[in-house]
Amino acid sequence: MTQEIHGTVADGFEDVREEFAAFVAGERPDYEGQLCAYLHGRKVVDLWAGTEADALYGVFSSTKGAAYLVVALLVQDGTLELDRKVTYYWPEFAAEGKGALTLRDLLAHRAGVVGTDTGFTLAELADDRQLAERLADQRPFWRPGTAFGYHALVSGALVGEVVRRATGRTLQEVYQERIRTPYALDFHLGLPAPQEPRFRTTQPMAPTPRQQALLDAVPTGPHTLASIAFNGNAAEPTDLASLPNMPLVRAKGPASVGGVASARGLAGMYAAAISELGDRAPLLKPDTVAEFGQFHSVGYDLVARAHKSFGLGFQTTADTWHPFLGAGTIGHSGASGSQAFADPWSGLAYGYTRRRFAFPGGAAPENDRLARAVHRAALAV
């Protein structure tokens, strides 16, 4: 039975609804997902299937976009300086040869501390302060600044500790005060207890036999960089796919992977970053967006073992995922399939969530067709 498509699209975006419906028709009967987009601060796509418009989902690494937006605001304010050493804010980070690393390189995934020699406990993964303490003592896995690799579970904690040292507030508190509350965003770093009934637990991937064979063929081991970066070397490795399902993680909102959002919340945050939203000015000036969207790390990612690229924290979404987007697009995908970005050239902001983990992980494949349809409509209106 095909899922019914709910919601609205603005004039000129009718093809997006058709594309979403065509995709959903080919999915499992239990599919749940949401799609939202803004153009120059105006909501133009608001669709969902198998769920409610205001349902909340764990968005995994799409959380990082909120963390980097906080840093961008503080750089724009002059509270943080990109080319200062991390140790200016956080002296303990100098241990084990990390003293020369700048905030710029920390954001660009060049620190070399993608994990620790012995992994993390669940309590540590849920608590950015505990992660930061462990990482400050860790010897880097490559010489800081000489290469890059995706700091999958720790990037938010690293920049969060810099934010805390510079402001006296946690990154989550700054996000709440300066971004989420003023713009009424349904994207939470720390889900309030009264909102818990809206949360939908993440469902595990359901690969076909061929997809499972491909997953099984990926070379791995507990002490590879990829495994360390995803906590595979811990004494009791965590089922990372279930992290948002854990009340402790939802309550604390760790800034790498612990965010909870609707597609409206994801798209709204990126719309607020680049456009007037309601009666509020954009969060970021064009020069700030340009600097954070500029390529800072590009080439072979030591963790992903593939070509990747990053701006200042943000994925360079036009290179990594959607080549039809404008250069300097900022965004971040999430392991369960979520995707979110802002394209300053077109004025487009996009957010997508789904409940079931998509193969093979990261932004779900359907994002390409959905984002392409939204972008095509945005250019035509």
XYZ file of C-alpha atoms in Angstrom:
381
model
C 0.000 0.000 0.000
C 1.435 3.362 -1.079
C 1.841 5.982 1.626
C -0.290 9.101 1.296
C 1.652 12.330 0.762
C 0.679 15.140 3.131
C 1.550 18.810 3.207
C 1.863 21.712 0.814
C 4.132 23.229 -1.791
C 4.244 26.790 -3.091
C 3.329 27.671 -6.668
C 6.113 26.506 -8.955
C 7.145 23.629 -6.673
C 4.465 21.144 -7.737
C 7.093 18.893 -9.349
C 8.740 18.473 -5.950
C 5.556 16.936 -4.582
C 5.398 14.596 -7.571
C 9.046 13.598 -7.107
C 8.507 12.929 -3.408
C 5.395 10.864 -4.175
C 7.259 8.850 -6.818
C 10.053 8.109 -4.388
C 7.719 7.108 -1.550
C 5.778 4.798 -3.878
C 8.923 2.710 -4.316
C 9.751 2.504 -0.617
C 8.792 -0.029 2.049
C 5.192 0.254 3.296
C 6.462 1.417 6.690
C 8.422 4.384 5.279
C 8.385 7.565 7.375
C 9.946 10.791 6.169
C 9.683 14.568 5.988
C 10.887 17.077 3.398
C 11.023 20.846 3.865
C 12.606 23.712 1.957
C 12.791 27.492 2.145
C 13.590 29.952 -0.617
C 14.862 33.357 0.501
C 13.295 32.763 3.914
C 9.877 31.673 2.582
C 8.746 28.103 3.151
C 8.083 26.579 -0.274
C 8.037 22.828 0.440
C 6.482 21.157 3.491
C 5.764 17.469 2.857
C 5.620 14.269 4.872
C 4.557 10.640 4.512
C 3.918 7.883 7.042
C 4.362 10.279 9.939
C 3.288 13.653 11.299
C 4.547 17.072 10.262
C 5.917 17.771 13.726
C 7.399 14.344 14.497
C 10.998 14.495 15.722
C 13.821 12.240 14.560
C 17.408 11.626 15.576
C 19.441 13.394 12.897
C 22.879 12.061 13.861
C 25.660 14.096 12.216
C 23.267 16.683 10.834
C 23.570 17.866 14.449
C 27.045 19.140 13.585
C 25.521 21.850 11.406
C 24.009 23.452 14.511
C 27.355 23.236 16.318
C 29.246 24.875 13.471
C 26.611 27.575 13.150
C 27.244 28.484 16.803
C 30.976 28.725 16.094
C 30.343 30.831 12.990
C 28.250 33.263 15.032
C 30.972 33.589 17.665
C 33.632 34.148 15.008
C 31.411 36.778 13.401
C 31.038 38.469 16.807
C 34.782 38.443 17.424
C 34.435 36.154 20.442
C 36.435 33.464 18.642
C 39.315 33.905 16.192
C 39.905 31.230 13.598
C 43.675 31.555 13.483
C 44.264 31.518 17.211
C 45.654 28.321 18.636
C 43.112 26.100 20.315
C 45.259 26.275 23.443
C 44.559 30.012 23.744
C 41.052 29.001 24.794
C 41.755 25.492 26.081
C 45.307 25.138 27.483
C 44.983 21.448 28.348
C 44.595 20.608 24.659
C 48.357 21.122 24.196
C 49.124 17.643 25.579
C 50.749 15.069 23.295
C 51.880 17.501 20.604
C 48.613 19.294 19.814
C 49.708 22.749 20.967
C 50.167 24.329 17.532
C 46.721 23.458 16.159
C 44.505 26.442 15.293
C 40.752 26.688 15.630
C 40.596 26.824 11.826
C 42.311 23.435 11.539
C 40.229 21.991 14.363
C 37.078 22.879 12.446
C 38.517 21.432 9.225
C 38.924 17.942 10.737
C 42.717 18.242 10.821
C 43.316 17.694 14.559
C 44.055 13.975 14.338
C 42.069 13.083 17.470
C 39.209 11.176 15.858
C 38.849 9.042 18.976
C 40.934 7.592 21.781
C 43.153 4.533 22.131
C 40.539 2.694 24.192
C 37.266 4.121 22.880
C 34.436 5.688 24.864
C 31.682 4.527 27.153
C 28.065 5.382 26.394
C 28.081 7.923 29.218
C 31.073 9.650 27.629
C 29.529 9.668 24.155
C 26.469 11.390 25.594
C 28.466 14.080 27.418
C 30.593 16.565 25.465
C 32.509 17.621 28.595
C 33.647 14.062 29.266
C 34.598 13.566 25.619
C 36.638 16.772 25.637
C 38.565 15.711 28.738
C 39.486 12.385 27.148
C 40.466 14.000 23.845
C 42.672 16.639 25.469
C 44.903 13.845 26.802
C 44.927 11.810 23.584
C 47.986 11.519 21.345
C 46.841 12.412 17.807
C 46.643 9.673 15.197
C 48.436 11.894 12.675
C 50.485 15.035 13.029
C 47.900 17.795 13.569
C 47.380 20.001 10.548
C 49.136 17.729 8.037
C 46.132 15.675 6.899
C 42.428 15.368 7.565
C 39.891 12.755 8.554
C 36.273 12.924 9.596
C 35.998 13.406 13.375
C 32.634 11.677 13.343
C 31.748 11.325 17.019
C 33.940 14.032 18.538
C 33.980 17.155 16.369
C 31.072 18.720 18.250
C 32.710 18.062 21.618
C 36.012 19.563 20.453
C 34.522 22.818 19.188
C 32.051 22.777 22.067
C 34.856 22.884 24.597
C 36.360 25.891 22.805
C 32.948 27.593 22.947
C 32.591 26.812 26.648
C 36.047 28.119 27.507
C 35.508 31.321 25.499
C 31.961 32.131 26.648
C 31.395 30.314 29.932
C 28.350 28.706 28.317
C 27.977 25.286 26.752
C 27.542 25.127 23.000
C 24.055 23.767 23.606
C 23.183 26.786 25.760
C 24.474 29.245 23.154
C 22.516 27.423 20.452
C 19.341 27.548 22.532
C 19.697 31.239 23.379
C 20.889 32.635 20.067
C 19.498 30.320 17.413
C 16.779 27.872 18.434
C 14.633 30.131 20.628
C 14.788 33.387 18.608
C 13.916 31.581 15.383
C 11.483 29.076 16.980
C 13.314 26.138 15.415
C 12.150 22.568 15.914
C 15.756 21.361 16.147
C 16.943 20.504 19.639
C 20.355 19.942 21.201
C 18.883 18.497 24.366
C 15.241 17.499 23.959
C 12.957 18.946 26.682
C 10.981 16.271 28.508
C 7.578 17.694 27.432
C 8.593 17.150 23.771
C 9.472 13.463 24.238
C 6.091 12.167 22.972
C 6.885 13.595 19.525
C 10.130 11.602 19.201
C 10.136 8.639 16.811
C 12.736 5.976 17.567
C 15.265 5.316 14.825
C 14.746 2.022 13.011
C 17.717 -0.113 11.906
C 18.800 -0.494 8.308
C 16.974 -3.231 6.390
C 19.461 -4.076 3.631
C 18.719 -6.429 0.773
C 20.925 -9.557 0.579
C 23.112 -7.841 -2.017
C 23.435 -4.710 0.112
C 24.326 -6.819 3.152
C 27.039 -8.560 1.140
C 28.492 -5.177 0.221
C 28.451 -4.081 3.859
C 30.125 -7.327 4.950
C 32.859 -6.871 2.334
C 34.060 -3.544 3.775
C 37.502 -4.207 5.319
C 37.622 -3.262 8.965
C 39.225 -4.053 12.298
C 38.950 -2.588 15.799
C 42.153 -0.564 15.529
C 41.751 1.012 12.091
C 41.239 4.763 11.980
C 37.720 4.232 10.685
C 36.881 1.921 13.564
C 38.448 4.226 16.166
C 36.504 7.179 14.739
C 33.230 5.276 15.196
C 34.118 3.809 18.611
C 34.669 0.307 17.303
C 37.692 -0.088 19.580
C 35.734 0.368 22.812
C 35.595 -2.489 25.320
C 31.861 -2.582 24.734
C 31.281 -1.045 21.284
C 28.078 0.953 21.125
C 25.337 0.362 18.585
C 25.723 3.828 17.109
C 22.513 3.496 15.110
C 20.551 3.424 18.358
C 22.209 6.459 19.980
C 19.248 8.860 19.583
C 16.956 6.170 20.968
C 18.706 6.477 24.331
C 17.030 9.001 26.669
C 20.413 10.101 28.035
C 21.606 11.087 24.560
C 18.396 12.953 23.723
C 18.468 14.813 27.029
C 22.079 15.976 26.742
C 22.171 16.583 22.976
C 25.869 15.891 22.276
C 26.890 18.270 19.508
C 28.279 15.665 17.115
C 25.374 13.243 16.851
C 22.707 13.925 19.493
C 20.367 16.389 17.804
C 16.640 15.753 17.438
C 14.719 17.574 14.713
C 11.955 17.669 12.174
C 12.659 18.495 8.548
C 11.084 21.879 9.261
C 13.658 22.401 11.999
C 16.594 21.448 9.775
C 15.506 23.589 6.849
C 14.494 26.458 9.117
C 17.912 26.587 10.759
C 19.700 26.874 7.440
C 17.140 29.385 6.185
C 17.841 31.499 9.267
C 21.566 31.263 8.566
C 21.377 32.943 5.147
C 17.992 34.689 4.866
C 15.579 36.914 6.715
C 13.167 34.637 8.528
C 9.974 36.295 9.632
C 11.021 39.652 11.049
C 14.537 38.515 11.956
C 17.736 39.260 10.059
C 19.963 36.429 8.795
C 22.182 34.898 11.456
C 25.282 35.125 9.295
C 26.713 37.837 7.104
C 27.563 36.807 3.530
C 31.299 37.001 4.271
C 30.894 34.615 7.203
C 28.948 32.127 5.086
C 31.618 32.384 2.389
C 34.471 31.726 4.814
C 32.806 28.758 6.474
C 31.796 27.330 3.101
C 35.233 27.721 1.532
C 37.220 24.517 0.964
C 39.633 23.969 3.862
C 40.254 20.236 3.608
C 39.949 18.429 0.292
C 41.371 15.144 -0.927
C 41.901 11.793 0.757
C 40.052 11.504 4.059
C 42.043 9.198 6.359
C 38.907 7.990 8.149
C 36.539 7.606 5.189
C 39.384 6.237 2.999
C 37.957 8.184 0.084
C 37.809 11.639 -1.482
C 36.006 14.048 0.822
C 35.962 17.781 1.450
C 35.127 20.105 4.298
C 34.791 23.820 4.825
C 35.060 25.092 8.369
C 33.243 22.198 9.995
C 30.442 22.067 7.451
C 30.482 19.547 4.651
C 31.010 21.232 1.300
C 27.691 19.818 0.180
C 28.027 20.706 -3.502
C 31.216 18.622 -3.713
C 30.364 15.825 -1.296
C 26.722 15.181 -2.213
C 24.950 17.425 -4.724
C 27.103 18.910 -7.530
C 24.216 20.973 -8.907
C 24.289 23.250 -5.839
C 26.181 26.515 -5.690
C 29.809 26.658 -4.639
C 30.039 27.547 -0.967
C 26.907 25.646 0.029
C 27.108 24.766 3.740
C 25.411 21.787 5.306
C 25.717 18.403 6.924
C 24.230 14.978 6.395
C 23.386 12.429 9.076
C 24.009 8.686 9.274
C 20.341 7.706 9.305
C 19.739 9.443 5.978
C 19.024 13.023 7.014
C 20.340 15.906 4.936
C 20.307 19.667 5.411
C 22.020 22.597 3.736
C 21.911 26.249 2.719
C 22.874 27.344 -0.801
C 23.682 31.070 -0.622
C 23.663 31.426 -4.417
C 20.054 30.334 -4.878
C 18.807 31.293 -1.399
C 17.655 27.706 -0.914
C 17.574 25.928 2.463
C 16.737 22.223 2.576
C 15.950 19.647 5.261
C 15.088 15.951 5.048
C 14.516 13.331 7.743
C 13.597 9.667 7.680
C 12.990 7.111 10.396
C 14.717 4.006 9.048
C 18.459 3.985 8.441
C 19.133 4.125 4.715
C 21.742 2.033 2.875
C 24.717 2.525 2.950
C 24.597 5.235 5.671
C 25.010 8.985 5.434
C 22.635 11.118 3.406
C 20.004 8.771 2.000
C 20.237 8.277 -1.787
C 16.819 9.836 -2.350
C 18.196 13.185 -1.248
C 19.832 13.595 -4.632
C 16.571 13.389 -6.576
C 14.624 15.379 -3.981
C 17.200 18.145 -3.582
C 17.610 18.311 -7.359
C 13.857 18.774 -7.810
C 13.752 21.496 -5.161
C 16.768 23.270 -6.650
C 15.366 23.088 -10.177
C 12.096 24.626 -9.019
C 13.910 27.321 -7.045
C 15.831 28.430 -10.116
C 12.676 28.526 -12.235
C 10.424 30.664 -10.029
